[in-house]
Structures are given as structure tokens and as C-alpha cells.
mmCIF file of C-alpha atoms in Angstrom:
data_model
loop_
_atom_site.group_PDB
_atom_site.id
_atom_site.type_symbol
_atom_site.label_atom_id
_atom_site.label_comp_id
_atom_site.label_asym_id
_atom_site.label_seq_id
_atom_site.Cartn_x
_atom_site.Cartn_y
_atom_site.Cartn_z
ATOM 1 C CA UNK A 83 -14.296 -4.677 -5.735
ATOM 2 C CA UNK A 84 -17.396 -4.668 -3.846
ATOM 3 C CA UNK A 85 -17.813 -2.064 -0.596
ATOM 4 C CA UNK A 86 -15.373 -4.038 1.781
ATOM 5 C CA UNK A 87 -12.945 -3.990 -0.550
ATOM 6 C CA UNK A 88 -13.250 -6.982 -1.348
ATOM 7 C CA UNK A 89 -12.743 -9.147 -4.527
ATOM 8 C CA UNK A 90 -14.656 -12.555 -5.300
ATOM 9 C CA UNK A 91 -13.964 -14.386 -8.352
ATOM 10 C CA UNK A 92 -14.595 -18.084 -9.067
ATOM 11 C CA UNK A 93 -11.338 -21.027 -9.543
ATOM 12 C CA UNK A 94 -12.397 -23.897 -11.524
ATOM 13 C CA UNK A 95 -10.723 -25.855 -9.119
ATOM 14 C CA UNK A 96 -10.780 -23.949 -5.379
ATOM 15 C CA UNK A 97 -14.465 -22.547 -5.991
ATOM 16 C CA UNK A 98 -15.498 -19.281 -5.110
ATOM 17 C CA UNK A 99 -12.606 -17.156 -3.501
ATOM 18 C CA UNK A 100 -12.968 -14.054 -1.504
ATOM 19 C CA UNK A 101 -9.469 -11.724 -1.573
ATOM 20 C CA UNK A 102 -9.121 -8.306 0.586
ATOM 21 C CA UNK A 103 -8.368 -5.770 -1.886
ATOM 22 C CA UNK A 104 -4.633 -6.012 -0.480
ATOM 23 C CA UNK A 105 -4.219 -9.580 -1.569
ATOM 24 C CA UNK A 106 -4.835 -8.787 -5.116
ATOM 25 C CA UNK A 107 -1.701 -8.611 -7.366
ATOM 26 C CA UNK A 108 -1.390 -6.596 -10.606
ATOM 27 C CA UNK A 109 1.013 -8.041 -13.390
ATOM 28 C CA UNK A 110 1.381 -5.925 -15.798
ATOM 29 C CA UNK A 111 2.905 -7.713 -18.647
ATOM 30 C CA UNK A 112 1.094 -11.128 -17.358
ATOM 31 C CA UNK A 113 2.954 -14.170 -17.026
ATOM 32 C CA UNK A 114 4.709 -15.906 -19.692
ATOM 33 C CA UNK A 115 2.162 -17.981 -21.302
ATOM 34 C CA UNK A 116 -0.818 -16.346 -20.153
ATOM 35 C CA UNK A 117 0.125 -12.643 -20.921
ATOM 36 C CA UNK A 118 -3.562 -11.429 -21.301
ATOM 37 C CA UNK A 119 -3.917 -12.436 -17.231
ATOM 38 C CA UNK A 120 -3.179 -9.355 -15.519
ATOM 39 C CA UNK A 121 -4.883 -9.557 -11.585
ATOM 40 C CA UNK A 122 -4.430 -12.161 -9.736
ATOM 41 C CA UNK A 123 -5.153 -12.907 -6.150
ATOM 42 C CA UNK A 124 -3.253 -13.908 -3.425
ATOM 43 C CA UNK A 125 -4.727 -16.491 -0.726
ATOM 44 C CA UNK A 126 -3.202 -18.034 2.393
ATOM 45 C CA UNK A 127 -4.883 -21.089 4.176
ATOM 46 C CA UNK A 128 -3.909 -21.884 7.419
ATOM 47 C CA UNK A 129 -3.210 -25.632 7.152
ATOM 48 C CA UNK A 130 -1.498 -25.185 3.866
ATOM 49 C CA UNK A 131 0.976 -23.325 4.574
ATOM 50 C CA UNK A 132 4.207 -22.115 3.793
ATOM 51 C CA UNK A 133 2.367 -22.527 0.022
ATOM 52 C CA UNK A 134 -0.026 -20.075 -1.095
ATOM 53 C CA UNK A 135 -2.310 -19.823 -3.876
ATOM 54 C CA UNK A 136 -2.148 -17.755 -6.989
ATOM 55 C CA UNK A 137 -4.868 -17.794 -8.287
ATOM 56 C CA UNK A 138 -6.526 -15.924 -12.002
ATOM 57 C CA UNK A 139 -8.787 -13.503 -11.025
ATOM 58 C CA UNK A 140 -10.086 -13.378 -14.885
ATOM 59 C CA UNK A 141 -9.610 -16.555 -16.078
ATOM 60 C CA UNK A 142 -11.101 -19.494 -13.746
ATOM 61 C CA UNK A 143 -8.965 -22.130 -15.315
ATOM 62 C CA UNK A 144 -5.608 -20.794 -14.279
ATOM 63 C CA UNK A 145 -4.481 -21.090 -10.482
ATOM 64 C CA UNK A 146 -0.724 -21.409 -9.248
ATOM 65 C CA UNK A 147 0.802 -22.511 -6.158
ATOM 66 C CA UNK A 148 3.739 -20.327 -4.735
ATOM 67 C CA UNK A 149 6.024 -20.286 -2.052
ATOM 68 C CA UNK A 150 8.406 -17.927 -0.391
ATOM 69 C CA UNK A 151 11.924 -19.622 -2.033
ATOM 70 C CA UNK A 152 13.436 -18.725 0.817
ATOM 71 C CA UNK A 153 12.155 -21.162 2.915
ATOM 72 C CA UNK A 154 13.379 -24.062 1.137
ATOM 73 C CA UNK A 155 16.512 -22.719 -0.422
ATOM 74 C CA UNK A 156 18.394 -20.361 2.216
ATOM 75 C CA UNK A 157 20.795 -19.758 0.075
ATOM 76 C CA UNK A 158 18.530 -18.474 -2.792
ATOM 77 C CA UNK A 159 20.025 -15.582 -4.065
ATOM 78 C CA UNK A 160 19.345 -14.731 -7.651
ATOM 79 C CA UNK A 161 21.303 -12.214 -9.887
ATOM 80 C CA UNK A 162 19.025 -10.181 -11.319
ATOM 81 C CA UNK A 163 19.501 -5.994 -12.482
ATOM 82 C CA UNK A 164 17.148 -3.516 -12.260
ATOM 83 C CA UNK A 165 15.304 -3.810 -15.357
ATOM 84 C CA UNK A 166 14.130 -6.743 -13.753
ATOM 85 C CA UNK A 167 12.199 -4.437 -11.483
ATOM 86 C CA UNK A 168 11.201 -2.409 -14.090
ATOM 87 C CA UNK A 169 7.604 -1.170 -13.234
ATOM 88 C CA UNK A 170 7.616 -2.692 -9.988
ATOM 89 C CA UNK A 171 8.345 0.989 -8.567
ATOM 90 C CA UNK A 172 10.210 -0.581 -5.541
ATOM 91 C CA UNK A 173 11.369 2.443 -3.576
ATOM 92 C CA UNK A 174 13.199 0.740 -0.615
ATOM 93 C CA UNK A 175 14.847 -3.075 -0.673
ATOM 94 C CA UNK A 176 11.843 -4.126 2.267
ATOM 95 C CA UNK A 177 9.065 -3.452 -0.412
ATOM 96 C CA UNK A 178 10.426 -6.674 -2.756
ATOM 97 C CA UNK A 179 9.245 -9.914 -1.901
ATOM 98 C CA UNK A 180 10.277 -12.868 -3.875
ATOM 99 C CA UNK A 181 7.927 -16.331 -4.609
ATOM 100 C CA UNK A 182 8.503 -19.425 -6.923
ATOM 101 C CA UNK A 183 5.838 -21.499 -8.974
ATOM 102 C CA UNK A 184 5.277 -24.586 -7.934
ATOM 103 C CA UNK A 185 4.478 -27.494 -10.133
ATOM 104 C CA UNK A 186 2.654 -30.130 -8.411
ATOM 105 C CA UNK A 187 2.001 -33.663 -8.883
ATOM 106 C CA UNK A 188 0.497 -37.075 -7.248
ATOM 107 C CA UNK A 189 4.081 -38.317 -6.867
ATOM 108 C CA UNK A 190 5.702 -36.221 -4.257
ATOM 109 C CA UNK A 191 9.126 -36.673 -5.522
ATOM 110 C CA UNK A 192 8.370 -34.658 -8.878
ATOM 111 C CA UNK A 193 6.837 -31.702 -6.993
ATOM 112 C CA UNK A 194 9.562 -29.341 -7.960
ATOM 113 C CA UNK A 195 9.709 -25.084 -7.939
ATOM 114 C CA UNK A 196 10.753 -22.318 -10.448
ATOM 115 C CA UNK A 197 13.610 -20.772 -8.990
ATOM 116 C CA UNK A 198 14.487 -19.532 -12.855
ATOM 117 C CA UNK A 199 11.569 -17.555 -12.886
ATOM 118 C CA UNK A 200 10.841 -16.148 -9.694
ATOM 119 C CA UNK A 201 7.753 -13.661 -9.052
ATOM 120 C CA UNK A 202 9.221 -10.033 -7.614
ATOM 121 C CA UNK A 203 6.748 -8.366 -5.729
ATOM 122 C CA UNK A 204 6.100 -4.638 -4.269
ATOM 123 C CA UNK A 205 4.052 -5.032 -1.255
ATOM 124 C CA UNK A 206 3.428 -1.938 -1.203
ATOM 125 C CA UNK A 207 1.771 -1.092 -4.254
ATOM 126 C CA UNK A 208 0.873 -4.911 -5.413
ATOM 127 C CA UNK A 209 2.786 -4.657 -8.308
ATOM 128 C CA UNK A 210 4.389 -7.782 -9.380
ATOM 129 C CA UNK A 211 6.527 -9.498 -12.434
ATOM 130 C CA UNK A 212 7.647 -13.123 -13.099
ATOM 131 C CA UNK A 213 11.670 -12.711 -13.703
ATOM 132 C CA UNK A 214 13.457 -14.164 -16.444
ATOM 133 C CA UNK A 215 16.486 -14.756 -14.852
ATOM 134 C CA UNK A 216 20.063 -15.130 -16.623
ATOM 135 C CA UNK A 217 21.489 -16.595 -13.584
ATOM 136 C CA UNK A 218 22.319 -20.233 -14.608
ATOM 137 C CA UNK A 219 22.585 -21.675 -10.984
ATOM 138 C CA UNK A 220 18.896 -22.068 -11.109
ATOM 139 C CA UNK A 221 16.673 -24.102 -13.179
ATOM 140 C CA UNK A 222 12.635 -24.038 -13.721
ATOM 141 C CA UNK A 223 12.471 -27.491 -12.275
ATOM 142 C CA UNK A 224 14.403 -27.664 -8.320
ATOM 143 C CA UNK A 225 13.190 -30.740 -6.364
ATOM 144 C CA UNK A 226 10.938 -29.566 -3.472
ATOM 145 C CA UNK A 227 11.922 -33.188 -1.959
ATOM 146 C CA UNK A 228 15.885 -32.511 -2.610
ATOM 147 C CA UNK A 229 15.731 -29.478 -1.004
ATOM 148 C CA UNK A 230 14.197 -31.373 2.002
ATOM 149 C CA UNK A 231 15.734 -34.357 2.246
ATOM 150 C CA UNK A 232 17.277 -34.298 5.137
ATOM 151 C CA UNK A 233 14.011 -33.392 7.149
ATOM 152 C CA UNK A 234 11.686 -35.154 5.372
ATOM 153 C CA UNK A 235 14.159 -38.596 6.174
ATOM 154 C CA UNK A 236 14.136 -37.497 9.718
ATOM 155 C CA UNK A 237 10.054 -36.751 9.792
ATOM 156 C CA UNK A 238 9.820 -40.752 8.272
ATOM 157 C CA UNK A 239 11.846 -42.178 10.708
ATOM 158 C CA UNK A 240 9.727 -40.775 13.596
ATOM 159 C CA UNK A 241 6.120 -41.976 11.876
ATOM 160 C CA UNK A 242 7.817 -44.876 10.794
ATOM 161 C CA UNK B 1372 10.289 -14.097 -41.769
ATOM 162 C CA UNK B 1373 12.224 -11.182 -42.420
ATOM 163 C CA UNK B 1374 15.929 -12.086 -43.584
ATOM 164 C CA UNK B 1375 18.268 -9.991 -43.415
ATOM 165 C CA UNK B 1376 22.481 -9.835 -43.501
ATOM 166 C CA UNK B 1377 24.204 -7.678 -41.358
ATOM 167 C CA UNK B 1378 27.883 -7.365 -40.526
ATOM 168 C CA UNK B 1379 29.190 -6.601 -37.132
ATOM 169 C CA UNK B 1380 28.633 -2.758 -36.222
ATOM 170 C CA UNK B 1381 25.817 -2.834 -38.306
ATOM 171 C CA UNK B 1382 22.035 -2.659 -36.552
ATOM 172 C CA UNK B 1383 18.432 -3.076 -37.305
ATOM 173 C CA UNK B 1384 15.778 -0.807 -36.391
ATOM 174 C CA UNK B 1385 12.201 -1.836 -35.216
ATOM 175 C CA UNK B 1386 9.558 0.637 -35.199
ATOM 176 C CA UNK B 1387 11.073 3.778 -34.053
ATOM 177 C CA UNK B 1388 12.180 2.743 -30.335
ATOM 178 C CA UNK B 1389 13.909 -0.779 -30.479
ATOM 179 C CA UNK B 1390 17.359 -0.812 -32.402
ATOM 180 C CA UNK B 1391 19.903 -4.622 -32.705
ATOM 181 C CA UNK B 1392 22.847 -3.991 -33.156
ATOM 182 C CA UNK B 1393 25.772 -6.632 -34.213
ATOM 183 C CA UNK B 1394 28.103 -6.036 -32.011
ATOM 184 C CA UNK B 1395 30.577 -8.906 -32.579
ATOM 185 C CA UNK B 1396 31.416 -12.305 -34.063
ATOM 186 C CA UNK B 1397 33.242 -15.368 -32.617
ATOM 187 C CA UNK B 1398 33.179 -18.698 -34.048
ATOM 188 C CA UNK B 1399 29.520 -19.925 -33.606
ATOM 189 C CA UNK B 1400 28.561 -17.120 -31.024
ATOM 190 C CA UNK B 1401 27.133 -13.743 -32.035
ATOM 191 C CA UNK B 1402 26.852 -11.128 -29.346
ATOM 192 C CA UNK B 1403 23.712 -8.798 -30.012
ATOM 193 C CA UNK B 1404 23.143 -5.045 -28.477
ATOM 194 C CA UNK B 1405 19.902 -4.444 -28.031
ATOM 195 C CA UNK B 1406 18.359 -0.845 -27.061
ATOM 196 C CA UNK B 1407 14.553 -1.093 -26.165
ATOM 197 C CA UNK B 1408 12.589 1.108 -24.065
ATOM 198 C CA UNK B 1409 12.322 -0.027 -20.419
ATOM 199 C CA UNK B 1410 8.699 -1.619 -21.100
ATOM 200 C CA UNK B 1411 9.327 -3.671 -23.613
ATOM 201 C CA UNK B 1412 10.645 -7.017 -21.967
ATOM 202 C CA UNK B 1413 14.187 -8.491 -23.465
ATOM 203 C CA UNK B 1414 14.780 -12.229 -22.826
ATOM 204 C CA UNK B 1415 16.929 -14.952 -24.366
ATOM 205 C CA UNK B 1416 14.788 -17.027 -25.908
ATOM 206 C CA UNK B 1417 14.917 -20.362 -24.946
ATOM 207 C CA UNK B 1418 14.888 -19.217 -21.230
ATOM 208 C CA UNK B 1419 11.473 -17.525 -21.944
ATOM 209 C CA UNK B 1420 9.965 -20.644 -23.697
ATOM 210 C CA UNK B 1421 10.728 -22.656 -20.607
ATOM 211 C CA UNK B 1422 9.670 -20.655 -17.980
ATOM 212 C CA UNK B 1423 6.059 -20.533 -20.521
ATOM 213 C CA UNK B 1424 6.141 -24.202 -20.575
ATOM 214 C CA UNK B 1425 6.898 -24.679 -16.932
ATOM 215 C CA UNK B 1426 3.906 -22.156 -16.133
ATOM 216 C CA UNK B 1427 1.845 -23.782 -18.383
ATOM 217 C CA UNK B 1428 2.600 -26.792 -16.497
ATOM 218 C CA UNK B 1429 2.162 -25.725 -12.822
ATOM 219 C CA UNK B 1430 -0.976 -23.014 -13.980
ATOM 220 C CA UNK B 1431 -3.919 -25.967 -13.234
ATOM 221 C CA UNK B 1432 -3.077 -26.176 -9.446
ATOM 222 C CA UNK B 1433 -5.332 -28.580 -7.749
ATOM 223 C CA UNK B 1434 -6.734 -28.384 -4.270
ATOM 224 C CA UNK B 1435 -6.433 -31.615 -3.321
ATOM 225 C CA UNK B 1436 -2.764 -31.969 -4.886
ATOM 226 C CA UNK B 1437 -2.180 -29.056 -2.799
ATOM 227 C CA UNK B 1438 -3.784 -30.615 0.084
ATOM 228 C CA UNK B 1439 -1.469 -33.782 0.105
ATOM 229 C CA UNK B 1440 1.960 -31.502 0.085
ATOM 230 C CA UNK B 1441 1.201 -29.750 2.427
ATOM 231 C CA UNK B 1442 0.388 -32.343 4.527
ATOM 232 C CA UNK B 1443 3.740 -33.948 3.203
ATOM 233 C CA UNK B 1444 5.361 -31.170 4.097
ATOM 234 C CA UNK B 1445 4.253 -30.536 7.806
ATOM 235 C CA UNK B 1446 4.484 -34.285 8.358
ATOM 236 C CA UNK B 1447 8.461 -34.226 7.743
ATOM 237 C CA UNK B 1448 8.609 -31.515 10.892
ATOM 238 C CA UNK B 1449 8.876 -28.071 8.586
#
């Protein structure tokens, strides 16, 4: 962290990225499948949201795309205890905020989020943990285009 | 791997923290206690392996795939 608190790492496929020191998220256990990768920051763009990046501030091959669930799925409401929070330290229910993975791809249809494993985070204290959830309403794979369909119809029929 | 036979009421003890325990049998289904401390993480397995795969998946995130849903995205009106 240089004097402005600020953290600059490279992304083998964003370039050089510049984080305020409050955009950077610690993960203590990592994420499943890349458990040595510990900090990661956080980085909105203007034009692209409601998605965010996630991106490795260790490793410059690994970046993820994330999105508040709640803005595609209303209703997104996952069980989950509170080992599920463990280390988080969440002291009061405003300090948790949720995201989902994205998976992208060229073909829009098969862009689909992980509302299985969702990322809790303290925004607070910057703590965050990818859930393993044992609610079985929710898969790894939702349609982002399902999810959409209705608005996405109506958004075709006005370009087209 | 370690083998070992248990019957129900019976447990296993890792290390000196984590302790299985059998707790019952039914047909093809075993249910399994387990007491851990807090920070060691407890999943079912296959539910862990997909999420890994799925982040494997999703973990090269590129700009101009990005690019194009978002622009997918504000186009349909969100």
C-alpha cells in the first residue's frame, strides 16, 4: 500500500489496476480452488455496471466478475447459519453484503451466476468468505438471461 | 487411504480438535456428527467440488467479455 493508501497490482487481462485501500478484500481461507489467494481487490467501472470486478491482487491470472444477487434475483434469500460467517466478525446485519460469481461467455445466453456459493462480505472490516451453501434452491449455474427475460424481450422489441 | 469400520455411536478422532462421529444408519444414508473448531471449514463434498469447478471456470474474466454484458445488459433497459 503505497502513501495514498493505495494498492496497484497488475491483471493479466484488465492491466494495471489501482484500488483505494477500502476496496481491497481479505479472504481468509481463499476461494475454493485458489485457496493460497487471500487479497483481492474490488473495482467498479462506471459503464459496467451493476458487475464489478474481482480481481487477484497476488496472482495476475485470476480475475472474477461479481454482482450484487440481489439485483437480478429479488427473491434471493439463502439459508445459511452462522458458521457461515465465521471470521467475518459481522457485528450488526448492515455490515454483510452478499455478491455472486459470474461466469461469462461469448454467447450471452450461457452467462450464468453462482447463487450456491455466494461471497459474504463485512464492509466494515473487508473481511470476506465464499459460502458453501446447503440450501438446494440454488445452483452454481442460474441463467443471467432467465432471470431477465422479461426485460431483455422488452429492451429487443424497442431496438428491434 | 485410511480404512476404517465403525458402528453407529462410534467416532474417529483427527489430530486433537476434529472428532466424526457415526451417528446413525438408514438404508444407503449415513448421517455423520462432526465437531471441528470454528476455523476449520466443513462442507459436503460434492457441493465444494462444484463451487471449485465453477470458480475455476468464471476465475479468467475477460474485459472485453465483460464489456459486451454489460452492454447487453443496459441495452435491455436495466
Amino acid at each position: 500500500m503505497n502513501e495514498n493508501n493505495e494498492v496497484t497490482f497488475t491483471n493479466a487481462k484488465f492491466g494495471e489496476v489501482t484500488v483505494e485501500g477500502t476496496s481491497v478484500l481479505s479472504f481468509s481461507e481463499g476461494l475454493p480452488g485458489f485457496e493460497c489467494l487471500k487479497t483481492f481487490g474490488i473495482v467498479q467501472v462506471d459503464d459496467e455496471a451493476p458487475f464489478l470486478r474481482l480481481l487477484s491482487v497476488d496472482e495476475q491470472s485470476v480475475g472474477f466478475v461479481v454482482l450484487n444477487p440481489m439485483l437480478i434475483f429479488p427473491d434471493y434469500n439463502p439459508n445459511f447459519g452462522s458458521e457461515d460467517l465465521d471470521g467475518l466478525q459481522i457485528e450488526a446485519t448492515e455490515d454483510l453484503e452478499m455478491y455472486c460469481i459470474v461466469t461469462l461467455s461469448q454467447v450471452p445466453s450461457e452467462v450464468t451466476a453462482n447463487l450456491k456459493g455466494p461471497i459474504a462480505v463485512n464492509t466494515r472490516k473487508m473481511l470476506a468468505r465464499q459460502m458453501i451453501l446447503v440450501d438446494d434452491r440454488y445452483t452454481t449455474k442460474h441463467s443471467l438471461l432467465a432471470a431477465d427475460q422479461a426485460s431483455q424481450a422488452q429492451g429487443q422489441a424497442r431496438s428491434g | 487411504m485410511l480404512v476404517l469400520t465403525r458402528k453407529a455411536g462410534e467416532s474417529i478422532v483427527i489430530g486433537s480438535k476434529i472428532r466424526i462421529t457415526v451417528l446413525e444408519m438408514q438404508g444407503r444414508q449415513i448421517r455423520l456428527g462432526i465437531d471441528a473448531p470454528s476455523e476449520i471449514p466443513v462442507h459436503r463434498g460434492e457441493v465444494y467440488e462444484r463451487i471449485k469447478e465453477e470458480n475455476e471456470r468464471a476465475a479468467t474474466a475477460g474485459a472485453d467479455e465483460l464489456k459486451a454484458l454489460s452492454q447487453a445488459w443496459n441495452k435491455a433497459g436495466r
